[in-house]
Coordinates of C-alpha atoms and ligand atoms in Angstrom, one line a residue:
M1 CA 176.6 -173.4 17.1
P2 CA 173.5 -175.0 15.4
G3 CA 172.0 -175.9 18.8
I4 CA 171.5 -172.1 19.8
C5 CA 170.4 -171.2 16.4
R6 CA 167.6 -173.9 16.5
T7 CA 166.6 -172.9 20.1
S8 CA 166.2 -169.4 18.9
T9 CA 164.2 -170.1 15.6
I10 CA 161.7 -172.1 18.0
L11 CA 161.6 -169.2 20.3
V12 CA 160.9 -166.7 17.5
S13 CA 158.3 -169.2 16.0
S14 CA 156.4 -169.4 19.1
F15 CA 156.5 -165.7 19.8
L16 CA 155.0 -165.3 16.2
L17 CA 152.3 -168.0 16.9
A18 CA 151.5 -166.3 20.3
G19 CA 151.0 -163.0 18.5
C20 CA 148.8 -164.5 15.9
L21 CA 146.6 -166.2 18.5
A22 CA 146.3 -163.0 20.7
Q23 CA 145.2 -161.1 17.4
E24 CA 142.2 -163.7 17.2
E25 CA 140.6 -161.9 20.4
V26 CA 140.6 -158.6 18.6
P27 CA 137.5 -158.1 16.8
F28 CA 138.6 -155.8 14.1
A29 CA 142.1 -157.4 13.7
G30 CA 141.2 -161.1 13.2
G31 CA 137.6 -162.3 14.4
M32 CA 135.5 -159.6 12.9
P33 CA 134.3 -160.5 9.4
E34 CA 135.1 -158.0 6.6
P35 CA 134.0 -156.3 5.0
A36 CA 131.0 -155.2 6.9
S37 CA 127.9 -153.9 5.0
A38 CA 125.8 -151.1 6.1
E39 CA 122.9 -152.3 3.6
R40 CA 122.7 -155.7 5.4
G41 CA 123.1 -153.9 8.6
E42 CA 120.0 -151.8 8.0
A43 CA 117.8 -155.0 7.1
V44 CA 118.8 -156.6 10.3
A45 CA 118.0 -153.5 12.3
Q46 CA 114.8 -153.2 10.6
E47 CA 114.0 -156.8 11.6
W48 CA 115.0 -156.6 15.3
C49 CA 115.4 -153.0 16.4
A50 CA 112.9 -150.9 14.6
T51 CA 110.2 -151.3 17.2
C52 CA 112.3 -149.0 19.5
H53 CA 114.9 -147.4 17.2
A54 CA 113.9 -145.3 14.2
R55 CA 116.6 -144.6 11.4
D56 CA 116.7 -140.8 12.1
E57 CA 114.9 -138.0 13.7
S58 CA 112.3 -137.4 10.9
E59 CA 111.3 -141.2 11.0
R60 CA 111.3 -141.1 14.8
A61 CA 108.8 -138.1 14.6
A62 CA 106.6 -139.9 12.5
R63 CA 106.2 -143.0 14.5
P64 CA 103.1 -144.0 16.3
A65 CA 102.9 -143.1 20.1
E66 CA 103.0 -146.7 21.2
A67 CA 106.4 -147.4 19.4
G68 CA 109.3 -148.0 21.9
D69 CA 111.4 -145.0 22.6
G70 CA 114.9 -145.7 21.8
P71 CA 117.1 -143.0 20.5
S72 CA 117.2 -142.9 16.7
F73 CA 120.4 -144.6 15.1
A74 CA 121.3 -141.3 13.5
E75 CA 121.3 -139.8 17.0
I76 CA 123.3 -142.8 18.3
A77 CA 125.8 -142.1 15.4
R78 CA 126.5 -138.6 16.5
R79 CA 127.3 -139.4 20.0
E80 CA 130.8 -139.0 21.2
G81 CA 133.0 -142.4 20.9
R82 CA 130.2 -144.5 18.8
D83 CA 132.4 -145.8 16.2
E84 CA 132.2 -149.3 14.8
L85 CA 134.4 -151.0 17.5
F86 CA 132.2 -149.4 20.3
L87 CA 129.0 -150.6 18.7
W88 CA 130.5 -154.0 17.9
D89 CA 131.3 -154.5 21.6
F90 CA 128.0 -152.9 22.8
L91 CA 126.1 -155.2 20.6
E92 CA 127.6 -158.3 22.4
E93 CA 126.4 -157.3 25.9
D94 CA 122.9 -157.0 27.4
H95 CA 121.6 -153.7 27.7
F96 CA 118.5 -152.9 29.8
P97 CA 115.8 -152.1 28.5
M98 CA 116.9 -153.5 25.2
P99 CA 116.1 -157.3 24.9
T100 CA 119.1 -159.7 24.8
Y101 CA 120.0 -160.5 21.3
R102 CA 122.1 -163.3 20.1
L103 CA 123.3 -161.7 16.9
F104 CA 125.9 -163.3 14.7
P105 CA 129.2 -161.6 14.4
R106 CA 128.4 -160.8 10.9
E107 CA 125.3 -159.1 11.9
R108 CA 126.8 -157.1 14.7
A109 CA 129.4 -155.8 12.2
D110 CA 126.8 -155.0 9.7
I111 CA 124.7 -153.1 12.1
A112 CA 127.8 -151.1 13.3
A113 CA 128.6 -150.2 9.9
Y114 CA 124.8 -149.1 9.2
I115 CA 124.9 -147.0 12.3
V116 CA 128.1 -145.3 11.6
S117 CA 127.2 -144.8 7.9
L118 CA 124.1 -142.7 9.3
R119 CA 126.7 -140.1 10.7
I120 CA 128.0 -139.3 7.4
E121 CA 124.5 -139.0 5.7
E122 CA 123.2 -136.5 8.1
Ligands
HEC1 C1 112.6 -152.6 23.5 C2 113.2 -151.5 23.0 C3 114.6 -151.7 22.1 C4 114.9 -152.5 21.1 C5 114.0 -153.6 20.6 C6 116.2 -152.3 20.8 N1 116.8 -151.1 21.7 FE1 118.6 -150.3 21.6 N2 118.1 -149.0 23.0 C7 116.9 -148.9 23.6 C8 116.9 -147.8 24.5 C9 115.6 -147.3 25.5 C10 118.0 -147.2 24.5 C11 118.6 -146.0 25.3 C12 119.2 -146.5 26.4 C13 120.1 -145.4 27.1 O1 119.7 -144.2 27.0 O2 121.2 -145.7 27.5 C14 118.9 -148.0 23.5 C15 120.2 -147.9 23.1 C16 120.8 -148.2 22.0 C17 122.2 -147.8 21.6 C18 123.0 -146.8 22.1 C19 124.1 -147.2 23.0 C20 124.9 -146.0 23.4 O3 125.4 -146.0 24.4 O4 124.9 -145.1 22.8 C21 122.5 -148.6 20.7 C22 123.8 -148.6 19.8 C23 121.4 -149.6 20.3 N3 120.5 -149.4 21.4 C24 121.2 -150.7 19.4 C25 120.2 -151.4 19.5 C26 120.2 -152.4 18.2 C27 121.3 -152.6 17.3 C28 119.0 -153.3 18.4 C29 118.5 -154.3 17.4 C30 119.3 -155.4 17.5 C31 118.2 -152.6 19.4 N4 119.0 -151.5 19.9 C32 117.0 -153.0 20.1 C33 115.7 -149.8 23.3 C34 115.6 -150.8 22.4

């Protein structure tokens, strides 16, 4: 029965292909660049986010009164459920009062790694 065999091979291949394509949609499985670098993330955060977000509480306390008043990254890292996947998603969306950023996937991944790394340090 060569015909049936060939048909099932094609079926199996298209399932496999569909599986691969579906995986591309999941940031950590396919689309998210690896490995993320907390060091690079800190540099990006310094450039774009530092006006409102200090690294940790002591840096936050030392800031001038006119600085924007976002929570420190260390504080965010300690919040429930703020893992890299959450932060990766968060940074793709708009969040008032934060300005709208168009970060590269690489930068989002790096910033997520940076924020999560602060949880371990504190
Ligand atoms: C104009 C000020 C401002 C800037 C600039 C800013 N943020 Fe924010 N951000 C805020 C404020 C205020 C909040 C707190 C909002 C709230 O309580 O939900 C916040 C919240 C957050 C949170 C917490 C989300 C949560 O649900 O725990 C993350 C993560 C974050 N910002 C990341 C960033 C990153 C990364 C950048 C730079 C790319 C940035 N922010 C730039 C003001 C800012």
